[in-house]
Amino acid sequence: MKKIKSALISVYYKDGLDQIVKLLAEQGVTIYSTGGTLKFIEELGLSAQSVESLTGYPSILGGRVKTLHPKVFGGILFRRDNPQDGEQLAQYEIPEIDLVIVDLYPFAETVASGAEEAAVIEKIDIGGISLIRAAAKNHRDVVIVPSVAQYAELYEILQNQQGATTLEQRRYFAAQAFNVSSDYDTAIFNYFTQKEGITAFKVSETQGTVLRYGENPHQKATFFGDLDALFEKYHGKEISYNNMLDIDAAVNLIAEFEEPTFAILKHNNACGVATRPTLVEAYLSALACDPVSAFGGVLIANRPIDKATAEEVNKLFCEVVIAPEYDPEGLEILKSKKNRIILRQKAIKRPTTQFRSLLNGVAEMDRDLSLGGRDSEMRVVTEQTPSIEQMKELIFANIIVKHSKSNAIVFSKGQTLLASGIGQTSRVDALKQAVETAKAFGFDRRGGVMASDAFFPFADCVELAHAEGVDTVIQPGGSVRDQDSIDYCNAHGMSMVFTGLRHFKH
């Protein structure tokens, strides 16, 4: 146990600091402070010594240099069990510092605000980060509190242990300090590399949520990220790893639609999607796509869920329901199933890149934020031209196939998913799967459209589609045998468009 006799306090955020300072004063701790923090302490009616009076230097360069001085860092880095260190402290009249409470300028917040570069640069902390590293390095003798998040823990220790700390506690605070400093440096690097394009991968997430379990119950899993920024959880059991994958897929899919749309997903793929004038109509049509697969699925809407929609949804066993809002009656209906996870999706700008672990490293790539036919030219390659309504239907189908596991084929009709073939090793097998699914639920394919996430290597896919009554097709194009498919379409009165954008998803 080491008793705290002196403290250096210099913080940007002062919420909750008052009770710590008062307790330190009661315990006879000498306090050193700077600028606004010193003023804050004095306004509490407490005494503190300015760092300027300790160092003999004022704050200079517009506040850029305040604590960078041997009389500050010597007192922090002093090894209490090293006689030579003790002699030097006495020689240069450097006081010991046992506790450092410091935080950092809000760099990431300033970047997020869209501030000019000059303002961003000024929020790169120098003194604070140096104090954190010095105190954490010397944690055998010094306590470091690197952010407001640790105030409550420090206060409890000071109160329960009469101002003394154990080595185990100091090491814990040091670990928290390096967590803060590494996160801060990562944010700075990522800001600079946006322009400089340095080939390095740095991600820092300081918030973790333990998930119910991993991909299987015997696997542990943790999500690192700020879930509260994305969702407000209204109800239900803890989220699992598989839930998270489905939620991610659902959010990405629904973001593509502007009109009232409901989607049902299972194992990251849509098993029901429909766009309708009202949400309840959209839900009932989406459910009709594949009511078998919908069991235990993840449901998502791009409009508030009202009472009528909630009453229909409540008839289905589902793991997760996501919507931008719920009316009070609808929410209470959905809460009647105690384990059902109910999330309100918040409006937030999502990252433009994504990454995944591969082999012994990580691969990062741009997100597929484009859609063939919407963000690229929809080029009619056949003699027959799709109507305006068919063009709209092609876009609808292409959205769904974009968000389906490759190889993928989608049939749609009337802004409704009819069937899909997903995750197949050959494109023709994906098409056959879609045909069998459509037949199983009695859907009439005639007058529908077909979307493919990649080109047709042979004409067999358009041949099969034609045999099922589907005569309008959207695909990226790009096969050396594109002309075979075009010739077949022309010979049988089919229309086909190329988008030039492939949408593989693995």
Coordinates of C-alpha atoms in Angstrom, one line a residue:
M1 CA 0.0 0.0 0.0
K2 CA 1.2 3.5 -0.9
K3 CA -0.3 6.6 0.6
I4 CA -1.0 9.5 -1.7
K5 CA 0.6 12.7 -0.4
S6 CA 0.6 14.8 -3.5
A7 CA -1.3 15.1 -6.7
L8 CA -1.1 16.8 -10.1
I9 CA -4.5 17.6 -11.6
S10 CA -5.0 19.1 -15.0
V11 CA -8.1 18.2 -16.9
Y12 CA -10.3 19.3 -19.8
Y13 CA -13.5 17.7 -18.5
K14 CA -14.3 18.5 -14.9
D15 CA -17.6 16.6 -14.3
G16 CA -17.3 14.7 -11.1
L17 CA -13.9 16.2 -10.2
D18 CA -15.2 18.2 -7.3
Q19 CA -15.8 15.3 -5.0
I20 CA -12.4 13.8 -5.7
V21 CA -10.6 17.2 -5.0
K22 CA -12.6 17.7 -1.8
L23 CA -11.7 14.2 -0.6
L24 CA -8.0 14.7 -1.4
A25 CA -8.0 18.0 0.5
E26 CA -9.6 16.2 3.5
Q27 CA -6.8 13.6 3.4
G28 CA -4.1 16.3 3.5
V29 CA -2.9 15.8 -0.1
T30 CA -0.9 18.6 -1.7
I31 CA -2.4 19.5 -5.0
Y32 CA -0.7 21.0 -8.0
S33 CA -2.7 22.3 -10.9
T34 CA -2.9 24.4 -14.0
G35 CA -5.1 27.1 -15.7
G36 CA -8.8 26.3 -15.7
T37 CA -8.4 23.3 -13.4
L38 CA -6.6 25.5 -10.8
K39 CA -9.4 28.1 -11.0
F40 CA -12.0 25.3 -10.6
I41 CA -10.3 24.0 -7.5
E42 CA -10.0 27.5 -5.9
E43 CA -13.7 28.2 -6.7
L44 CA -14.5 25.2 -4.5
G45 CA -12.8 27.1 -1.6
L46 CA -9.8 24.7 -1.7
S47 CA -6.1 25.6 -2.0
A48 CA -3.8 24.3 -4.7
Q49 CA -0.3 25.3 -5.9
S50 CA 0.1 26.4 -9.5
V51 CA 2.4 24.4 -11.7
E52 CA 3.9 27.8 -12.8
S53 CA 5.0 28.5 -9.2
L54 CA 6.6 25.0 -9.1
T55 CA 8.5 25.2 -12.4
G56 CA 9.3 28.9 -12.3
Y57 CA 7.9 29.2 -15.8
P58 CA 4.5 30.5 -17.0
S59 CA 2.3 28.8 -19.4
I60 CA 3.7 29.8 -22.8
L61 CA 2.9 29.5 -26.5
G62 CA -0.8 30.0 -26.1
G63 CA -1.0 27.2 -23.5
R64 CA 1.0 24.7 -25.6
V65 CA 3.6 24.4 -22.9
K66 CA 2.5 24.2 -19.3
T67 CA 3.7 21.0 -17.6
L68 CA 6.6 20.0 -19.8
H69 CA 9.3 20.6 -17.2
P70 CA 11.8 18.4 -15.1
K71 CA 10.2 19.6 -11.9
V72 CA 6.9 18.0 -13.0
F73 CA 8.1 14.9 -14.8
G74 CA 11.0 14.3 -12.3
G75 CA 8.4 14.1 -9.5
I76 CA 6.3 11.6 -11.5
L77 CA 9.1 9.4 -12.8
F78 CA 11.0 9.3 -9.5
R79 CA 11.7 5.7 -8.4
R80 CA 11.0 5.6 -4.7
D81 CA 13.3 2.7 -4.1
N82 CA 16.3 4.2 -6.0
P83 CA 18.6 6.2 -3.8
Q84 CA 20.2 8.1 -6.7
D85 CA 16.8 9.2 -7.9
G86 CA 16.1 10.5 -4.3
E87 CA 19.4 12.4 -4.2
Q88 CA 18.7 14.1 -7.5
L89 CA 15.2 15.1 -6.4
A90 CA 16.7 16.7 -3.3
Q91 CA 19.4 18.4 -5.2
Y92 CA 17.0 20.0 -7.7
E93 CA 14.2 20.6 -5.1
I94 CA 11.7 18.5 -7.1
P95 CA 8.6 17.4 -5.1
E96 CA 7.3 13.8 -5.4
I97 CA 4.0 13.4 -7.2
D98 CA 2.0 10.3 -6.2
L99 CA -1.2 10.9 -8.2
V100 CA -1.8 12.3 -11.7
I101 CA -5.3 13.1 -12.8
V102 CA -5.3 14.3 -16.4
D103 CA -7.3 13.9 -19.6
L104 CA -6.8 14.8 -23.2
Y105 CA -8.0 17.5 -25.6
P106 CA -11.1 16.2 -27.6
F107 CA -9.2 15.4 -30.8
A108 CA -11.7 12.8 -32.3
E109 CA -14.7 15.0 -31.4
T110 CA -13.1 18.0 -33.1
V111 CA -12.5 16.0 -36.2
A112 CA -16.1 14.7 -36.2
S113 CA -17.4 18.3 -35.9
G114 CA -15.9 19.1 -39.3
A115 CA -13.6 21.7 -37.9
E116 CA -10.8 23.3 -40.0
E117 CA -7.4 21.6 -39.9
A118 CA -5.9 24.4 -37.8
A119 CA -8.4 23.7 -35.1
V120 CA -7.9 20.0 -35.3
I121 CA -4.1 20.3 -35.0
E122 CA -4.5 22.4 -31.8
K123 CA -6.4 19.6 -30.2
I124 CA -3.4 17.2 -30.5
D125 CA -2.5 17.0 -26.8
I126 CA 1.2 17.1 -25.9
G127 CA 1.4 17.7 -22.2
G128 CA -1.5 15.5 -21.2
I129 CA -0.3 12.5 -23.2
S130 CA 3.2 12.9 -21.8
L131 CA 1.9 13.0 -18.2
I132 CA -0.2 9.9 -18.8
R133 CA 2.7 7.9 -20.2
A134 CA 5.1 9.0 -17.5
A135 CA 2.7 8.2 -14.6
A136 CA 1.7 4.9 -16.2
K137 CA 5.3 3.9 -16.7
N138 CA 6.1 4.6 -13.0
H139 CA 2.9 2.8 -11.8
R140 CA 4.9 1.0 -9.1
D141 CA 4.8 4.3 -7.2
V142 CA 2.3 6.6 -9.0
V143 CA -1.5 6.4 -9.6
I144 CA -2.6 7.6 -13.1
V145 CA -6.2 8.5 -13.8
P146 CA -6.4 9.1 -17.5
S147 CA -10.0 10.1 -18.1
V148 CA -13.3 11.0 -16.4
A149 CA -14.3 7.3 -16.9
Q150 CA -12.0 6.3 -14.0
Y151 CA -13.2 9.0 -11.5
A152 CA -15.7 6.9 -9.7
E153 CA -13.2 4.0 -9.2
L154 CA -10.6 6.4 -7.9
Y155 CA -13.0 8.0 -5.5
E156 CA -14.1 4.7 -4.1
I157 CA -10.5 3.6 -3.5
L158 CA -9.6 6.9 -1.8
Q159 CA -12.6 6.7 0.4
N160 CA -12.3 3.0 1.4
Q161 CA -8.5 2.9 1.7
Q162 CA -7.9 6.3 3.3
G163 CA -6.0 7.6 0.3
A164 CA -3.8 4.6 -0.2
T165 CA -3.5 2.3 -3.2
T166 CA -2.2 -1.2 -3.9
L167 CA 0.3 -2.1 -6.6
E168 CA -2.5 -4.1 -8.3
Q169 CA -4.7 -1.1 -8.4
R170 CA -2.0 1.2 -9.7
R171 CA -1.2 -1.4 -12.5
Y172 CA -4.9 -1.5 -13.4
F173 CA -5.0 2.3 -13.8
A174 CA -1.8 2.1 -15.8
A175 CA -3.4 -0.3 -18.2
Q176 CA -6.4 2.0 -18.5
A177 CA -3.9 4.8 -19.2
F178 CA -2.2 3.0 -22.1
N179 CA -5.7 2.1 -23.4
V180 CA -6.5 5.8 -23.5
S181 CA -3.2 6.9 -25.0
S182 CA -3.1 4.3 -27.7
D183 CA -6.7 5.1 -28.7
Y184 CA -5.8 8.8 -28.9
D185 CA -2.7 8.2 -31.1
T186 CA -4.7 5.9 -33.4
A187 CA -7.3 8.7 -34.0
I188 CA -4.5 11.1 -34.8
F189 CA -2.8 8.7 -37.2
N190 CA -6.1 7.9 -39.0
Y191 CA -6.8 11.6 -39.4
F192 CA -3.4 12.2 -41.1
T193 CA -3.4 9.0 -43.2
Q194 CA -6.6 10.1 -44.9
K195 CA -4.5 12.4 -47.0
E196 CA -1.1 10.7 -46.8
G197 CA -2.4 7.2 -47.7
I198 CA 0.1 5.4 -45.4
T199 CA -0.3 1.6 -45.9
A200 CA -0.9 0.7 -42.2
F201 CA -4.0 -0.7 -40.4
K202 CA -4.9 0.8 -37.1
V203 CA -8.3 0.5 -35.4
S204 CA -9.0 1.3 -31.8
E205 CA -12.3 0.5 -30.0
T206 CA -12.3 1.2 -26.3
Q207 CA -15.9 0.0 -25.7
G208 CA -16.7 -3.7 -25.7
T209 CA -20.0 -5.6 -25.3
V210 CA -19.8 -9.2 -24.3
L211 CA -22.2 -11.1 -26.5
R212 CA -24.5 -14.0 -25.4
Y213 CA -22.2 -16.4 -27.2
G214 CA -20.2 -16.8 -30.4
E215 CA -21.1 -18.4 -33.7
N216 CA -21.8 -21.5 -31.5
P217 CA -22.7 -21.8 -27.8
H218 CA -19.2 -23.1 -26.9
Q219 CA -17.5 -20.0 -28.4
K220 CA -17.1 -16.8 -26.5
A221 CA -17.6 -13.5 -28.4
T222 CA -17.2 -9.7 -27.7
F223 CA -18.3 -6.9 -30.0
F224 CA -15.9 -3.9 -29.9
G225 CA -17.7 -0.6 -30.9
D226 CA -20.3 1.8 -29.6
L227 CA -23.5 -0.1 -30.0
D228 CA -25.4 2.7 -28.2
A229 CA -24.5 5.1 -31.0
L230 CA -26.3 2.8 -33.5
F231 CA -29.2 1.4 -31.5
E232 CA -31.4 2.0 -28.4
K233 CA -32.3 -1.4 -27.0
Y234 CA -35.9 -1.4 -25.7
H235 CA -36.4 -5.1 -24.8
G236 CA -35.1 -8.6 -24.9
K237 CA -32.3 -11.0 -24.2
E238 CA -28.6 -10.4 -24.7
I239 CA -27.5 -10.2 -28.3
S240 CA -25.4 -13.1 -29.7
Y241 CA -22.7 -13.1 -32.4
N242 CA -25.1 -14.5 -35.0
N243 CA -27.6 -11.9 -34.1
M244 CA -25.0 -9.2 -34.7
L245 CA -24.2 -10.6 -38.2
D246 CA -27.9 -10.7 -39.1
I247 CA -28.4 -7.2 -37.7
D248 CA -25.5 -5.9 -39.7
A249 CA -26.8 -7.5 -42.9
A250 CA -30.3 -6.2 -42.2
V251 CA -29.1 -2.6 -41.6
N252 CA -27.1 -2.6 -44.8
L253 CA -30.0 -4.0 -46.9
I254 CA -32.7 -1.7 -45.6
A255 CA -30.5 1.4 -46.1
E256 CA -30.9 0.9 -49.9
F257 CA -34.7 1.6 -49.9
E258 CA -36.5 4.9 -49.8
E259 CA -40.2 3.8 -50.0
P260 CA -41.9 1.9 -47.1
T261 CA -40.1 -1.5 -47.0
F262 CA -39.9 -4.4 -44.7
A263 CA -37.2 -7.1 -44.8
I264 CA -36.8 -10.5 -43.0
L265 CA -33.3 -12.0 -42.9
K266 CA -31.9 -15.4 -41.8
H267 CA -28.2 -16.3 -41.8
N268 CA -27.3 -12.9 -43.3
N269 CA -29.6 -13.3 -46.3
A270 CA -33.0 -11.9 -47.1
C271 CA -35.9 -14.5 -47.1
G272 CA -38.5 -11.8 -47.4
V273 CA -38.5 -8.2 -48.8
A274 CA -41.4 -6.1 -49.9
T275 CA -42.1 -2.4 -50.7
R276 CA -45.7 -1.2 -50.2
P277 CA -47.7 2.0 -49.5
T278 CA -48.1 1.0 -45.9
L279 CA -45.7 -0.8 -43.5
V280 CA -48.2 -3.5 -42.5
E281 CA -48.7 -4.4 -46.2
A282 CA -45.0 -4.5 -46.7
Y283 CA -44.6 -6.8 -43.7
L284 CA -47.3 -9.2 -44.7
S285 CA -45.9 -9.4 -48.3
A286 CA -42.4 -9.9 -47.0
L287 CA -43.6 -12.7 -44.7
A288 CA -45.4 -14.4 -47.6
C289 CA -42.1 -14.7 -49.5
D290 CA -40.9 -17.5 -47.3
P291 CA -42.8 -17.9 -44.0
V292 CA -40.8 -21.1 -43.2
S293 CA -37.4 -19.4 -43.2
A294 CA -38.9 -16.3 -41.5
F295 CA -39.2 -18.3 -38.2
G296 CA -36.5 -17.1 -35.9
G297 CA -35.3 -14.4 -38.2
V298 CA -34.3 -10.8 -37.9
L299 CA -37.0 -8.3 -39.0
I300 CA -36.2 -4.7 -40.1
A301 CA -38.3 -1.8 -41.3
N302 CA -37.5 1.7 -42.6
R303 CA -40.6 3.3 -41.2
P304 CA -41.9 3.5 -37.6
I305 CA -43.7 0.3 -36.5
D306 CA -47.3 1.1 -35.7
K307 CA -49.9 -1.0 -33.8
A308 CA -51.3 -2.8 -36.9
T309 CA -47.8 -3.9 -38.0
A310 CA -46.8 -4.9 -34.5
E311 CA -49.9 -7.1 -34.1
E312 CA -49.0 -9.0 -37.3
V313 CA -45.3 -9.3 -36.3
N314 CA -46.2 -10.6 -32.9
K315 CA -47.7 -13.7 -34.5
L316 CA -44.3 -14.7 -35.6
F317 CA -41.4 -16.1 -33.5
C318 CA -38.5 -13.8 -34.4
E319 CA -35.2 -13.1 -32.7
V320 CA -34.8 -9.4 -33.4
V321 CA -37.0 -6.5 -34.6
I322 CA -35.4 -3.2 -35.8
A323 CA -37.1 0.0 -36.8
P324 CA -36.4 3.7 -36.7
E325 CA -39.2 4.2 -34.2
Y326 CA -42.2 2.5 -32.6
D327 CA -45.6 3.9 -31.5
P328 CA -46.3 3.2 -27.8
E329 CA -49.0 0.6 -28.4
G330 CA -47.0 -1.2 -31.0
L331 CA -43.9 -1.4 -28.7
E332 CA -45.9 -2.9 -25.9
I333 CA -47.3 -5.5 -28.2
L334 CA -43.8 -6.5 -29.3
K335 CA -42.6 -6.6 -25.7
S336 CA -45.1 -9.4 -24.9
K337 CA -42.4 -11.9 -25.9
K338 CA -39.8 -11.6 -23.2
N339 CA -36.8 -12.7 -25.1
R340 CA -37.5 -10.8 -28.3
I341 CA -34.8 -8.2 -29.0
I342 CA -36.3 -4.9 -29.9
L343 CA -34.0 -2.2 -31.3
R344 CA -34.5 1.4 -32.4
Q345 CA -32.1 2.2 -35.1
K346 CA -30.5 5.7 -34.8
A347 CA -29.5 7.8 -37.8
I348 CA -25.7 7.7 -38.0
K349 CA -23.1 7.9 -40.6
R350 CA -21.5 4.5 -41.0
P351 CA -17.9 3.7 -42.0
T352 CA -17.0 3.7 -45.7
T353 CA -14.5 0.8 -45.3
Q354 CA -14.8 -2.6 -43.8
F355 CA -12.3 -5.2 -42.6
R356 CA -12.1 -8.9 -41.6
S357 CA -9.5 -11.2 -40.2
L358 CA -7.8 -13.3 -42.8
L359 CA -5.0 -15.9 -42.3
N360 CA -2.5 -14.3 -40.0
G361 CA -3.7 -10.7 -40.6
V362 CA -6.5 -8.4 -41.6
A363 CA -7.8 -7.3 -45.0
E364 CA -9.5 -3.9 -45.4
M365 CA -11.5 -2.8 -48.3
D366 CA -14.0 -0.1 -49.4
R367 CA -17.6 -0.9 -48.6
D368 CA -19.8 -1.7 -51.6
L369 CA -21.8 1.5 -51.5
S370 CA -22.7 1.5 -55.1
L371 CA -25.6 -0.2 -56.8
G372 CA -25.6 -1.4 -60.4
G373 CA -28.2 0.4 -62.4
R374 CA -28.7 3.2 -59.9
D375 CA -25.1 4.4 -59.5
S376 CA -23.9 3.1 -62.9
E377 CA -25.4 3.2 -66.4
M378 CA -28.2 0.7 -67.0
R379 CA -27.3 -0.4 -70.5
V380 CA -30.0 -2.2 -72.5
V381 CA -28.1 -4.9 -74.5
T382 CA -31.1 -6.6 -76.2
E383 CA -33.5 -5.6 -78.9
Q384 CA -36.4 -5.7 -76.4
T385 CA -36.3 -2.7 -73.9
P386 CA -37.7 -3.0 -70.4
S387 CA -40.6 -0.7 -69.5
I388 CA -40.2 2.0 -66.9
E389 CA -42.0 -0.3 -64.3
Q390 CA -39.7 -3.2 -65.2
M391 CA -36.7 -0.9 -64.8
K392 CA -37.9 -0.1 -61.3
E393 CA -38.4 -3.8 -60.6
L394 CA -34.9 -4.5 -61.8
I395 CA -33.4 -2.1 -59.4
F396 CA -35.4 -3.6 -56.5
A397 CA -34.2 -7.1 -57.4
N398 CA -30.6 -5.9 -57.8
I399 CA -30.6 -4.4 -54.3
I400 CA -31.6 -7.8 -52.9
V401 CA -29.1 -9.8 -54.9
K402 CA -26.3 -7.3 -53.9
H403 CA -27.0 -8.2 -50.3
S404 CA -27.1 -11.9 -50.8
K405 CA -24.3 -14.4 -50.4
S406 CA -22.6 -15.3 -53.7
N407 CA -23.3 -17.0 -56.0
A408 CA -26.7 -15.4 -55.9
I409 CA -29.8 -15.2 -58.1
V410 CA -33.0 -13.3 -57.2
F411 CA -36.5 -13.4 -58.7
S412 CA -38.8 -10.4 -57.9
K413 CA -42.2 -9.2 -58.9
G414 CA -44.3 -6.3 -57.9
Q415 CA -41.6 -4.9 -55.5
T416 CA -41.6 -8.3 -53.7
L417 CA -38.9 -10.9 -53.4
L418 CA -40.3 -14.1 -54.9
A419 CA -37.3 -16.4 -54.3
S420 CA -33.5 -16.4 -54.2
G421 CA -30.7 -18.9 -54.8
I422 CA -27.8 -18.1 -52.5
G423 CA -24.3 -19.3 -51.6
Q424 CA -24.0 -21.7 -54.4
T425 CA -20.8 -22.8 -56.1
S426 CA -22.2 -22.4 -59.6
R427 CA -24.5 -19.7 -60.9
V428 CA -26.8 -22.1 -62.6
D429 CA -27.3 -24.0 -59.3
A430 CA -28.2 -20.7 -57.6
L431 CA -30.8 -20.2 -60.3
K432 CA -32.2 -23.8 -59.9
Q433 CA -32.5 -23.2 -56.1
A434 CA -34.4 -20.0 -56.7
V435 CA -36.8 -21.8 -59.1
E436 CA -37.4 -24.6 -56.6
T437 CA -38.1 -22.1 -53.8
A438 CA -40.5 -20.2 -55.9
K439 CA -42.3 -23.4 -56.9
A440 CA -42.5 -24.6 -53.3
F441 CA -44.5 -21.5 -52.3
G442 CA -46.6 -21.4 -55.4
F443 CA -45.3 -18.1 -56.8
D444 CA -46.0 -17.4 -60.5
R445 CA -42.7 -16.3 -62.0
R446 CA -44.3 -15.1 -65.2
G447 CA -43.9 -11.3 -65.6
G448 CA -41.2 -11.3 -62.9
V449 CA -37.5 -10.2 -63.2
M450 CA -34.2 -11.9 -62.5
A451 CA -31.1 -10.3 -61.0
S452 CA -27.7 -11.9 -60.8
D453 CA -24.8 -10.6 -58.7
A454 CA -22.2 -11.5 -61.4
F455 CA -22.2 -12.2 -65.1
F456 CA -23.5 -15.4 -66.8
P457 CA -20.6 -17.5 -68.1
F458 CA -23.0 -19.3 -70.4
A459 CA -26.5 -18.8 -71.8
D460 CA -27.9 -21.6 -69.6
C461 CA -29.2 -19.1 -67.0
V462 CA -31.3 -17.0 -69.4
E463 CA -32.5 -20.2 -70.9
L464 CA -33.8 -21.5 -67.5
A465 CA -35.2 -18.1 -66.6
H466 CA -37.2 -18.0 -69.9
A467 CA -38.5 -21.5 -69.3
E468 CA -39.9 -20.2 -66.0
G469 CA -41.6 -17.3 -67.6
V470 CA -39.1 -14.7 -66.5
D471 CA -38.2 -12.5 -69.5
T472 CA -36.5 -9.4 -67.9
V473 CA -32.9 -9.7 -66.6
I474 CA -30.3 -7.5 -64.9
Q475 CA -26.7 -8.5 -64.5
P476 CA -23.3 -6.9 -64.6
G477 CA -22.1 -8.3 -67.9
G478 CA -18.4 -8.8 -68.6
S479 CA -18.3 -12.5 -69.7
V480 CA -16.3 -13.4 -72.8
R481 CA -19.5 -15.2 -73.8
D482 CA -22.0 -12.3 -73.1
Q483 CA -23.1 -12.5 -76.7
D484 CA -24.5 -16.0 -76.2
S485 CA -26.9 -14.8 -73.5
I486 CA -27.8 -11.7 -75.6
D487 CA -28.5 -13.8 -78.7
Y488 CA -30.8 -16.1 -76.7
C489 CA -32.7 -13.2 -75.2
N490 CA -33.1 -11.6 -78.7
A491 CA -34.3 -14.9 -80.1
H492 CA -37.0 -15.3 -77.4
G493 CA -38.2 -11.8 -76.9
M494 CA -36.4 -11.2 -73.6
S495 CA -35.0 -7.9 -72.4
M496 CA -31.7 -7.7 -70.5
V497 CA -29.6 -4.9 -69.1
F498 CA -26.0 -4.7 -68.1
T499 CA -24.9 -2.5 -65.1
G500 CA -21.1 -2.9 -65.3
L501 CA -21.0 -3.4 -61.5
R502 CA -20.5 -6.8 -59.9
H503 CA -21.8 -7.4 -56.4
F504 CA -20.0 -10.5 -55.0
K505 CA -20.6 -11.0 -51.3
H506 CA -18.7 -13.6 -49.3

